[in-house]
Amino acid sequence: MPDDLLILQPEINEKATQLQNLAKELKTASGDGNVGTAAGDLASNAQTLHGAASQLPATDGLTDLKDKATELATAAKKDTTSAGQDKESLYATATALQSDATDPANAIAVIEAFKKVKTAYEKLAAHPKYSTNKPSPGQTPDPNTAKRKVKAVETAWNGVKTEFENLCKALIKHYSDEVNTQATQLKNDPTVENARAFKEEYDTFKDVKSTIEIKPGDSGTKKTIEVTNLPHINDTFKPRQKKFIWIIIPSILTQWLNFLTYKLAVYPQKLKAEANGLSGKAGTLSTRSSTLETALGSNEAAKKLAEGLKEAASNSVSGKGLKELLGDLNKASGITNIHDKAKLVLAKYNEVVNAYNSVKGDTTATGKAVEFATVKSAFNQLQKAAYEGTIDDPSEGKADDKRYNGKAEELKTKAQLLHDAANAIFEAAKDGSPLTELRTPAGQLKEAAKSSSGQDDLYNAAKALESGGSVDEHKANDVIAKFDAVKSAYTTLSSKTEYKDVIEDNSSLPQEQQQKVKAVDTAYKDLKGIYYQMLNLSKLHKAAEKLRAAAQAASGLNTLEDLKNAADNLKTNVTTLRDQTAGNAYDNAKNVEDKFNDVKSAFNKLTADENKVQDTFNALKGVYDHIGSTTFLDLLIPNLNNNS
């Protein structure tokens, strides 16, 4: 080993060992499956499903299922007259993976094919004729009956599900082996070459803060490795998307995979580190609450509230407070144990918040200004630590223009696709066409998405936003307005009977024309998905302005005046958060939260005047709820309660 790398070996050893141990644990939990064998079994089951689905509509009473059964049969395995035509069915992709288990593209293809099979099965299973003839568990219907044919499909589908899960586990094991091998190699021989192999294999270093950097040395040929916390625990299992994340996340059959991969790779160490940091702050809050309790003297009601907060924050005598539960979590080992400890922490944290709000709402307690101020400060520090670094609108802010503009570019692309899909209906819906009723609304939708005049549409609004550098309020508002126009046009189109019948699978239109309608539905949902990921603060700003204007329109009423002022303050604070400078995200976000609560409080005081602003308030609340706020537990355990 070159002398200039010797000093790095202890740190490389430590971090590579972390990676290696996690890989081994993941491999052990994944079982002993082999990718090639599992893929072969899946292909066999896909072929069985193809046969069962193909036979289904040939039975008396099941002819209505022909289209949906054919869709399922084709997704499982296509009928071909010559070799090489079937490349996308589950059978074909599983067979390809069986032949070459080392190519991650083959694994991804299987996952995508399985999704199509699952969708086709769900459509078939939802048909009344299918559900009526579905036999009860354990029932063996007579041969050559409709129920016997449906049972054959059910059995084949369950076989596909089982083998797909087995394949996912085998894939996890396979890529865990790769993680283990590379980590072992790097630990044993931390040379530039091995670091480069690690870098190329897992690509953890492309877009995360913690990296191994391979740099030129002082001379022209010499190279050194610079270690900056290799790899950060957050990124320990964040290898090349195609090689790991894409393989695990789409395994939608069981919560087992979701629980295993997320909790095993990231959750324990990260969560325990956060718990350690929060524990001291919980203790401080308890101590200061005790001081407030003493200061309240003989006021038993207020003292009881302060005591409740003190014991929720820390209690080593009877039960456990947040501090003690955080300590338990920090010391815990084993996935299941950590998971259980985290649930207790989450519940207790919410208890602390409620207890603090009770103290805060008591005028006697807050009347002890000095003591309450220290309690408030301690609570804010605890809450800030829980929120630290997580309050961030993912699409806004001057510090993130590249990602922001990227969303605008995606929106522009989706607008083009929606235009094209709507135009296909518009062109097909001429006189005499069964789509005639859809021609006018389809034309309105395509123009709203991208107009023939080249202006005043969503496509060009997104294009202007994309090229505008930092967040521009006028351009952002233009995108919001243009999306509203697209949404309105889509709502009109989708309300037509011909459209709804296709989406609800009740249409008698030819398949070619049904596909045109479905293409619009898909394109709109894709566009909406991108839109809802961006401009959240600008949407909130605009909604606050609309509420302010609605309240002002009914001027002269004191309650509405309060609401108008609260909405105006919210709008101002949203602007500050959106245009923030680095380092102020937490404080600015908390201000927005406080101002929204003021708006909500003012609205809740309304009685007879409520109907004047009900719609605009609901719109504002909808935007605010969509943005949401994230605690450290929500961030680290996004589905904690789903894995009970």
XYZ file of C-alpha atoms in Angstrom:
644
model
C 0.000 0.000 0.000
C 1.364 3.462 -0.815
C 2.564 5.352 2.257
C 0.093 8.179 1.700
C -2.822 5.727 2.079
C -1.667 4.129 5.334
C -3.151 6.903 7.440
C -6.548 6.316 5.855
C -6.678 2.583 6.498
C -8.337 2.666 9.973
C -11.192 4.837 8.756
C -11.621 2.822 5.577
C -11.623 -0.373 7.647
C -14.288 0.959 9.995
C -16.632 2.166 7.281
C -16.124 -0.808 5.007
C -16.824 -3.111 7.966
C -20.114 -1.299 8.606
C -21.061 -1.863 5.007
C -19.921 -5.471 5.100
C -21.891 -6.300 8.250
C -25.069 -4.776 6.899
C -24.646 -6.722 3.683
C -24.216 -9.974 5.586
C -27.281 -9.307 7.719
C -29.328 -8.466 4.655
C -28.111 -11.589 2.893
C -28.991 -13.794 5.867
C -32.486 -12.354 6.121
C -33.064 -12.868 2.403
C -32.786 -16.658 2.530
C -30.896 -19.078 0.324
C -32.572 -18.457 -3.016
C -30.712 -18.433 -6.315
C -31.659 -15.804 -8.899
C -31.468 -18.164 -11.859
C -33.538 -20.851 -10.166
C -36.131 -18.385 -8.885
C -36.401 -16.749 -12.309
C -36.932 -20.146 -13.925
C -39.676 -21.017 -11.437
C -41.340 -17.662 -12.082
C -41.226 -18.233 -15.845
C -42.849 -21.638 -15.385
C -45.635 -20.160 -13.281
C -46.144 -17.359 -15.789
C -46.629 -19.969 -18.504
C -49.205 -21.755 -16.337
C -51.051 -18.478 -15.761
C -51.029 -17.811 -19.497
C -52.680 -21.158 -20.141
C -55.295 -20.782 -17.412
C -56.248 -17.253 -18.477
C -56.408 -18.256 -22.135
C -58.866 -21.068 -21.349
C -61.110 -18.916 -19.186
C -63.390 -17.264 -21.801
C -63.914 -20.554 -23.645
C -66.194 -21.718 -20.848
C -69.959 -21.155 -20.904
C -70.896 -18.148 -18.839
C -67.436 -16.560 -18.943
C -67.326 -15.235 -22.502
C -67.757 -11.678 -21.182
C -64.292 -12.015 -19.656
C -62.559 -12.502 -22.992
C -60.858 -9.088 -23.277
C -59.611 -8.999 -19.695
C -58.581 -12.652 -19.673
C -56.682 -12.147 -22.923
C -54.911 -9.122 -21.442
C -53.807 -11.204 -18.458
C -52.737 -14.138 -20.610
C -50.704 -11.846 -22.873
C -49.031 -10.087 -19.937
C -48.022 -13.479 -18.573
C -46.816 -14.863 -21.909
C -47.480 -13.798 -25.459
C -48.632 -16.188 -28.151
C -45.979 -16.062 -30.856
C -45.596 -17.693 -34.219
C -41.866 -17.211 -34.387
C -39.043 -16.913 -31.883
C -37.948 -13.528 -30.624
C -41.300 -11.726 -30.719
C -42.080 -11.993 -27.022
C -39.617 -9.809 -25.122
C -41.775 -8.003 -22.553
C -44.072 -10.607 -21.001
C -43.376 -11.988 -17.545
C -42.422 -15.330 -19.048
C -39.982 -13.764 -21.512
C -38.325 -11.424 -19.003
C -38.018 -14.120 -16.338
C -36.480 -16.453 -18.906
C -33.981 -13.747 -19.881
C -33.064 -13.214 -16.222
C -32.634 -16.951 -15.789
C -30.150 -16.919 -18.676
C -28.226 -13.882 -17.387
C -28.753 -13.141 -13.704
C -25.880 -10.634 -13.622
C -27.556 -7.976 -15.777
C -29.640 -5.615 -13.605
C -31.646 -4.577 -16.673
C -33.070 -8.095 -16.780
C -34.214 -7.821 -13.167
C -35.872 -4.479 -13.816
C -37.658 -5.910 -16.852
C -39.106 -8.723 -14.720
C -40.397 -6.230 -12.154
C -42.054 -4.107 -14.819
C -43.583 -7.204 -16.413
C -44.924 -8.380 -13.063
C -46.598 -5.000 -12.523
C -48.447 -5.435 -15.816
C -49.546 -8.946 -14.876
C -50.768 -7.731 -11.490
C -52.728 -4.875 -13.067
C -54.297 -7.219 -15.628
C -55.235 -9.731 -12.928
C -56.859 -7.038 -10.769
C -58.964 -5.853 -13.707
C -60.097 -9.401 -14.406
C -60.777 -10.196 -10.757
C -62.935 -7.074 -10.413
C -65.362 -8.235 -13.116
C -68.681 -9.438 -11.612
C -68.646 -12.637 -13.686
C -65.218 -13.528 -12.330
C -65.965 -12.725 -8.694
C -69.286 -14.596 -8.858
C -67.554 -17.751 -10.064
C -64.587 -17.508 -7.715
C -64.725 -20.607 -5.480
C -64.412 -20.405 -1.730
C -61.046 -21.328 -0.178
C -60.654 -25.102 -0.093
C -63.502 -25.699 -2.515
C -62.842 -28.025 -5.484
C -65.369 -27.276 -8.240
C -66.531 -29.898 -10.718
C -64.423 -30.302 -13.875
C -65.256 -28.224 -16.947
C -67.260 -25.686 -14.952
C -66.829 -21.931 -14.821
C -65.736 -22.118 -11.196
C -63.115 -24.730 -12.068
C -61.678 -22.428 -14.749
C -61.600 -19.459 -12.376
C -59.934 -21.591 -9.704
C -57.223 -22.520 -12.219
C -56.496 -18.832 -12.796
C -56.462 -18.145 -9.048
C -54.055 -21.011 -8.404
C -51.763 -19.894 -11.205
C -51.824 -16.268 -10.036
C -50.955 -17.276 -6.477
C -48.063 -19.294 -7.865
C -46.798 -16.263 -9.755
C -47.042 -14.099 -6.630
C -45.130 -16.611 -4.538
C -42.352 -17.067 -7.071
C -42.028 -13.331 -7.631
C -41.481 -12.820 -3.911
C -38.913 -15.617 -3.921
C -37.160 -13.973 -6.840
C -37.045 -10.618 -5.044
C -35.431 -12.260 -2.027
C -32.922 -14.024 -4.265
C -32.090 -10.729 -5.958
C -31.508 -9.079 -2.594
C -29.198 -11.916 -1.637
C -27.342 -11.643 -4.947
C -26.700 -7.918 -4.665
C -25.906 -8.211 -0.968
C -23.143 -10.612 -2.010
C -21.804 -7.917 -4.330
C -21.903 -5.341 -1.540
C -20.109 -7.747 0.769
C -17.458 -8.622 -1.810
C -16.636 -5.025 -2.653
C -16.604 -3.930 0.989
C -14.334 -6.830 1.914
C -11.967 -6.047 -0.942
C -11.842 -2.380 -0.025
C -11.254 -3.144 3.650
C -8.491 -5.654 3.015
C -6.720 -3.666 0.346
C -7.708 0.035 0.291
C -5.921 0.943 -2.905
C -6.961 3.475 -5.462
C -7.943 0.644 -7.792
C -10.221 -1.027 -5.244
C -11.772 2.272 -4.286
C -12.415 2.913 -7.960
C -14.013 -0.529 -8.323
C -16.183 0.198 -5.326
C -17.085 3.592 -6.763
C -17.975 2.181 -10.151
C -19.907 -0.769 -8.741
C -22.158 1.094 -6.357
C -22.157 4.671 -7.598
C -22.893 5.898 -4.096
C -20.612 8.793 -4.799
C -22.396 10.529 -7.616
C -24.991 12.626 -5.860
C -24.506 12.297 -2.102
C -22.476 14.452 0.251
C -20.420 11.655 1.789
C -18.028 10.207 -0.762
C -14.770 8.581 -1.554
C -13.069 10.925 -3.924
C -10.289 9.733 -6.194
C -8.037 12.695 -6.903
C -4.807 13.326 -8.761
C -1.874 13.594 -6.376
C 0.940 16.126 -6.370
C 2.613 14.447 -9.296
C 1.034 13.857 -12.653
C 0.571 10.103 -12.218
C 0.137 9.633 -8.484
C -3.417 9.405 -7.111
C -4.795 9.535 -3.584
C -8.060 8.620 -1.925
C -9.815 11.276 0.095
C -12.288 9.806 2.560
C -15.143 11.954 3.802
C -17.028 9.602 6.072
C -17.247 6.582 3.751
C -20.076 6.030 3.375
C -22.476 8.083 5.442
C -24.877 5.715 7.150
C -27.747 7.304 5.242
C -26.142 6.159 2.023
C -24.783 2.777 3.089
C -27.266 0.949 0.926
C -27.796 3.487 -1.795
C -25.987 1.778 -4.641
C -26.627 2.225 -8.295
C -30.379 2.552 -8.666
C -30.600 -0.121 -11.322
C -28.720 -2.588 -9.144
C -30.537 -2.316 -5.840
C -33.169 0.304 -5.146
C -35.120 -0.481 -8.305
C -35.063 -4.140 -7.435
C -36.303 -3.794 -3.879
C -38.794 -0.932 -3.915
C -41.106 -2.356 -6.587
C -41.628 -5.598 -4.667
C -45.138 -4.652 -3.747
C -46.468 -8.004 -2.617
C -45.428 -7.928 1.039
C -44.420 -5.465 3.716
C -41.572 -7.808 4.526
C -39.300 -6.409 1.846
C -40.137 -2.823 2.694
C -39.506 -3.427 6.382
C -36.310 -5.374 5.776
C -34.530 -3.133 3.330
C -35.363 0.251 4.821
C -35.028 -0.650 8.461
C -31.960 -2.846 8.048
C -29.970 -0.536 5.835
C -30.708 2.933 7.183
C -33.096 2.997 10.042
C -31.318 1.517 13.083
C -28.075 3.484 13.104
C -29.597 6.744 11.919
C -32.493 6.516 14.327
C -30.274 5.662 17.275
C -27.989 8.601 16.520
C -30.979 10.942 16.396
C -32.310 9.468 19.636
C -29.029 10.163 21.393
C -29.133 13.811 20.315
C -32.733 14.327 21.407
C -32.392 12.676 24.804
C -30.528 15.554 26.439
C -33.031 18.099 25.161
C -35.907 16.078 26.592
C -34.125 16.082 29.955
C -33.680 19.862 29.855
C -37.368 20.330 29.101
C -38.279 18.156 32.084
C -35.983 20.080 34.452
C -37.356 23.451 33.379
C -40.934 22.197 33.620
C -40.187 21.166 37.193
C -38.975 24.699 37.946
C -42.202 26.101 36.500
C -44.217 23.639 38.580
C -42.534 24.885 41.759
C -43.072 28.528 40.798
C -46.823 27.957 40.425
C -47.116 27.473 44.183
C -50.599 26.504 45.323
C -52.326 26.692 41.948
C -53.017 22.975 41.665
C -54.595 23.015 38.207
C -51.662 24.798 36.575
C -49.149 22.765 38.594
C -50.740 19.561 37.314
C -50.221 20.699 33.722
C -46.564 21.539 34.370
C -46.098 18.223 36.143
C -47.630 16.420 33.162
C -45.121 18.041 30.825
C -42.240 17.314 33.199
C -43.089 13.616 33.423
C -43.817 13.250 29.723
C -40.366 14.665 28.981
C -38.541 12.613 31.619
C -39.718 10.205 34.286
C -37.399 7.637 35.827
C -39.639 6.887 38.823
C -43.022 5.716 37.531
C -43.132 4.720 33.900
C -40.785 6.274 31.372
C -40.623 9.702 29.817
C -39.314 10.699 26.422
C -35.737 10.979 27.697
C -35.760 7.430 29.069
C -37.416 5.978 25.974
C -34.884 7.710 23.752
C -32.156 6.186 25.898
C -33.694 2.743 25.432
C -33.819 3.305 21.694
C -30.199 4.415 21.581
C -29.105 1.212 23.350
C -31.398 -1.145 21.439
C -30.137 -3.795 19.052
C -31.952 -5.970 16.563
C -34.376 -4.744 13.943
C -37.587 -5.798 15.683
C -36.482 -4.432 19.053
C -35.452 -1.082 17.566
C -38.738 -0.902 15.695
C -40.728 -1.465 18.901
C -38.674 1.089 20.843
C -39.183 3.651 18.092
C -42.950 3.239 18.272
C -42.839 4.021 21.995
C -40.709 7.099 21.314
C -43.127 8.333 18.668
C -46.104 7.986 21.000
C -44.284 9.697 23.874
C -43.027 12.520 21.650
C -46.619 13.270 20.657
C -47.555 13.148 24.347
C -44.879 15.756 25.109
C -46.212 18.023 22.361
C -49.752 17.750 23.717
C -48.583 18.375 27.284
C -46.645 21.458 26.214
C -49.648 22.822 24.329
C -51.743 22.384 27.480
C -49.226 24.384 29.520
C -48.969 26.984 26.774
C -52.750 27.400 26.780
C -52.954 28.000 30.531
C -52.801 31.694 31.424
C -51.630 30.989 34.970
C -48.687 28.941 33.728
C -47.706 31.457 31.063
C -48.157 34.189 33.664
C -44.955 32.947 35.263
C -43.138 34.708 32.454
C -39.540 33.923 33.399
C -40.084 30.252 34.156
C -42.402 29.667 31.197
C -39.929 31.349 28.845
C -37.285 28.772 29.789
C -39.791 25.946 29.252
C -40.749 27.375 25.874
C -37.104 27.652 24.864
C -36.401 24.051 25.903
C -39.436 22.769 24.025
C -38.477 24.700 20.906
C -34.972 23.249 21.070
C -36.391 19.737 21.342
C -38.779 20.324 18.465
C -36.110 21.990 16.372
C -33.815 19.002 16.849
C -36.639 16.717 15.772
C -37.276 18.827 12.685
C -33.686 19.838 11.961
C -32.810 19.599 8.302
C -36.139 18.101 7.284
C -38.308 21.163 6.745
C -37.637 21.850 3.139
C -39.916 22.315 0.202
C -38.400 19.921 -2.351
C -38.983 22.178 -5.302
C -38.431 25.737 -4.147
C -35.791 28.056 -2.789
C -32.852 29.875 -4.291
C -30.434 27.216 -3.118
C -32.032 24.544 -5.256
C -32.640 26.129 -8.630
C -31.254 23.173 -10.573
C -33.741 20.714 -9.118
C -36.504 23.322 -9.330
C -35.831 23.948 -12.997
C -35.654 20.209 -13.581
C -39.242 19.882 -12.352
C -40.296 22.652 -14.714
C -38.666 20.782 -17.576
C -40.514 17.589 -16.612
C -43.786 19.505 -16.452
C -43.173 20.917 -19.919
C -42.543 17.422 -21.286
C -45.703 16.058 -19.668
C -47.720 18.966 -21.073
C -46.497 18.066 -24.557
C -47.515 14.427 -24.058
C -50.961 15.441 -22.806
C -51.383 17.716 -25.822
C -50.497 14.870 -28.165
C -52.877 12.438 -26.469
C -55.768 14.913 -26.454
C -55.059 15.803 -30.068
C -55.359 12.132 -31.033
C -58.936 12.114 -29.699
C -59.631 15.482 -31.335
C -58.523 14.214 -34.741
C -60.359 10.908 -34.410
C -63.624 12.446 -33.158
C -64.862 13.775 -36.466
C -68.421 13.527 -37.806
C -69.688 9.986 -37.659
C -67.111 8.871 -35.115
C -68.345 7.350 -31.835
C -65.961 9.823 -30.172
C -67.755 12.880 -31.605
C -68.965 14.061 -28.193
C -65.356 14.214 -27.015
C -64.057 16.391 -29.845
C -64.745 19.821 -28.341
C -63.491 19.124 -24.784
C -60.473 17.251 -26.178
C -59.677 20.282 -28.310
C -59.921 22.548 -25.278
C -57.627 20.253 -23.307
C -54.960 20.082 -25.994
C -54.977 23.878 -26.331
C -54.696 24.334 -22.562
C -51.753 21.932 -22.483
C -50.002 23.394 -25.526
C -51.800 25.826 -27.767
C -51.526 26.106 -31.528
C -50.692 29.796 -31.076
C -47.614 28.924 -29.048
C -48.593 30.995 -26.016
C -50.993 31.185 -23.073
C -50.685 27.475 -22.223
C -49.070 25.227 -19.648
C -46.265 24.074 -21.935
C -44.969 27.594 -22.511
C -45.524 28.652 -18.898
C -43.396 25.703 -17.767
C -40.826 26.523 -20.429
C -40.534 30.098 -19.139
C -40.180 28.844 -15.581
C -37.568 26.304 -16.651
C -35.345 28.977 -18.172
C -35.933 31.587 -15.515
C -33.139 30.807 -13.039
C -34.258 31.486 -9.464
C -37.887 31.194 -8.449
C -39.866 33.929 -10.168
C -43.228 34.632 -8.533
C -44.889 35.839 -11.734
C -43.765 32.791 -13.695
C -44.697 30.447 -10.876
C -48.173 31.953 -10.664
C -48.514 31.649 -14.429
C -47.768 27.916 -14.234
C -50.333 27.538 -11.455
C -52.968 29.385 -13.482
C -52.240 27.389 -16.623
C -52.420 24.106 -14.739
C -55.796 25.169 -13.356
C -56.926 25.711 -16.952
C -55.687 22.251 -17.927
C -57.420 20.747 -14.905
C -60.681 22.474 -15.804
C -60.513 21.245 -19.405
C -59.698 17.724 -18.268
C -62.603 17.757 -15.799
C -64.976 18.684 -18.616
C -63.626 15.948 -20.870
C -63.586 13.270 -18.188
C -67.212 13.996 -17.241
C -68.441 12.835 -20.653
C -70.175 9.456 -20.675
C -68.030 8.121 -23.518
C -64.888 8.975 -21.554
C -66.096 7.606 -18.221
C -67.250 4.345 -19.757
C -63.770 3.684 -21.120
C -62.045 4.469 -17.828
C -64.534 2.309 -15.920
C -64.172 -0.558 -18.433
C -67.820 -0.346 -19.448
C -67.266 0.849 -23.000
C -68.221 -0.946 -26.195
C -65.923 1.246 -28.299
C -63.292 -0.476 -30.451
C -60.036 -1.071 -28.589
C -58.140 1.389 -30.782
C -60.432 4.233 -29.736
C -60.486 3.143 -26.111
C -56.697 3.316 -26.088
C -56.843 6.958 -27.180
C -59.000 7.796 -24.180
C -56.793 5.814 -21.814
C -53.725 7.584 -23.180
C -55.226 10.949 -22.192
C -56.073 9.645 -18.738
C -52.513 8.398 -18.224
C -50.936 11.575 -19.607
C -53.023 13.794 -17.345
C -52.220 11.754 -14.245
C -48.510 11.862 -15.095
C -48.630 15.624 -15.550
C -50.580 16.088 -12.331
C -48.036 13.964 -10.486
C -45.199 16.286 -11.506
C -47.219 19.420 -10.801
C -48.005 18.313 -7.268
C -44.271 17.921 -6.584
C -43.433 21.532 -7.397
C -44.335 25.128 -6.604
C -45.828 24.129 -3.270
C -44.931 27.392 -1.568
C -46.096 29.479 -4.496
C -49.400 27.592 -4.399
C -49.679 28.300 -0.678
C -48.852 31.957 -1.281
C -51.537 32.237 -3.949
C -54.126 30.442 -1.824
C -53.406 32.790 1.097
C -53.876 35.786 -1.192
C -57.224 34.435 -2.415
C -58.406 33.958 1.166
C -57.260 37.464 2.084
C -59.146 38.891 -0.890
C -62.295 36.929 -0.033
C -62.186 38.176 3.545
C -61.581 41.751 2.410
C -64.552 41.567 0.035
C -66.772 41.221 3.101
C -65.088 44.137 4.877
C -66.658 45.732 7.908
C -67.066 42.469 9.780
C -64.574 42.222 12.642
C -64.171 38.460 12.427
C -63.445 38.608 8.715
C -61.048 41.481 9.321
C -59.089 39.223 11.669
C -59.060 36.490 9.036
C -57.915 38.916 6.360
C -54.995 40.064 8.509
C -54.049 36.499 9.401
C -54.075 35.491 5.732
C -51.968 38.518 4.851
C -49.406 37.591 7.514
C -49.326 34.022 6.252
C -48.710 35.212 2.701
C -45.812 37.391 3.874
C -44.195 34.545 5.799
C -44.629 32.112 2.923
C -42.769 34.591 0.725
C -39.955 34.738 3.273
C -39.709 30.951 3.431
C -39.789 30.567 -0.338
C -37.099 33.182 -0.916
C -35.043 32.247 2.140
C -31.308 32.434 2.426
C -29.394 29.366 3.509
C -29.623 28.431 7.184
C -33.013 29.958 7.979
C -35.261 27.145 6.777
C -36.330 25.933 10.204
C -37.250 29.322 11.672
C -38.997 30.449 8.505
C -40.938 27.209 8.222
C -42.041 27.444 11.845
C -43.252 30.990 11.193
C -45.365 29.728 8.314
C -46.762 27.003 10.544
C -47.632 29.541 13.246
C -49.264 31.922 10.771
C -51.318 29.142 9.236
C -52.552 28.214 12.712
C -53.532 31.872 13.192
C -55.536 31.706 9.967
C -57.213 28.494 11.078
C -58.024 29.997 14.461
C -59.537 33.105 12.858
C -61.612 30.972 10.501
C -62.865 28.767 13.330
C -64.210 31.861 15.109
C -66.510 32.620 12.205
C -70.194 31.780 12.492
C -72.644 33.345 10.065
C -69.803 34.733 7.937
C -68.169 31.357 7.392
C -69.888 30.657 4.081
C -68.331 33.776 2.553
C -64.839 32.298 2.720
C -65.425 28.550 3.151
C -64.237 27.544 -0.319
C -61.110 29.697 -0.286
C -60.188 28.515 3.210
C -60.617 24.877 2.176
C -58.404 25.491 -0.848
C -55.713 27.029 1.356
C -55.942 24.191 3.869
C -55.681 21.648 1.063
C -52.413 23.150 -0.154
C -51.015 23.434 3.366
C -51.928 19.854 4.253
C -50.316 18.648 1.029
C -47.012 20.279 1.941
C -47.223 18.977 5.485
C -44.485 18.987 8.061
C -42.008 16.249 8.849
C -40.715 15.117 12.218
C -37.534 13.138 12.493
C -39.554 9.996 13.151
C -41.694 10.582 10.069
C -38.502 11.017 8.083
C -36.770 7.916 9.410
C -39.753 5.613 9.725
C -42.170 6.671 6.994
C -44.306 3.580 7.455
C -43.604 2.685 11.067
C -47.254 2.209 11.901
C -47.832 0.036 8.840
C -45.288 -2.525 9.957
C -46.753 -3.312 13.350
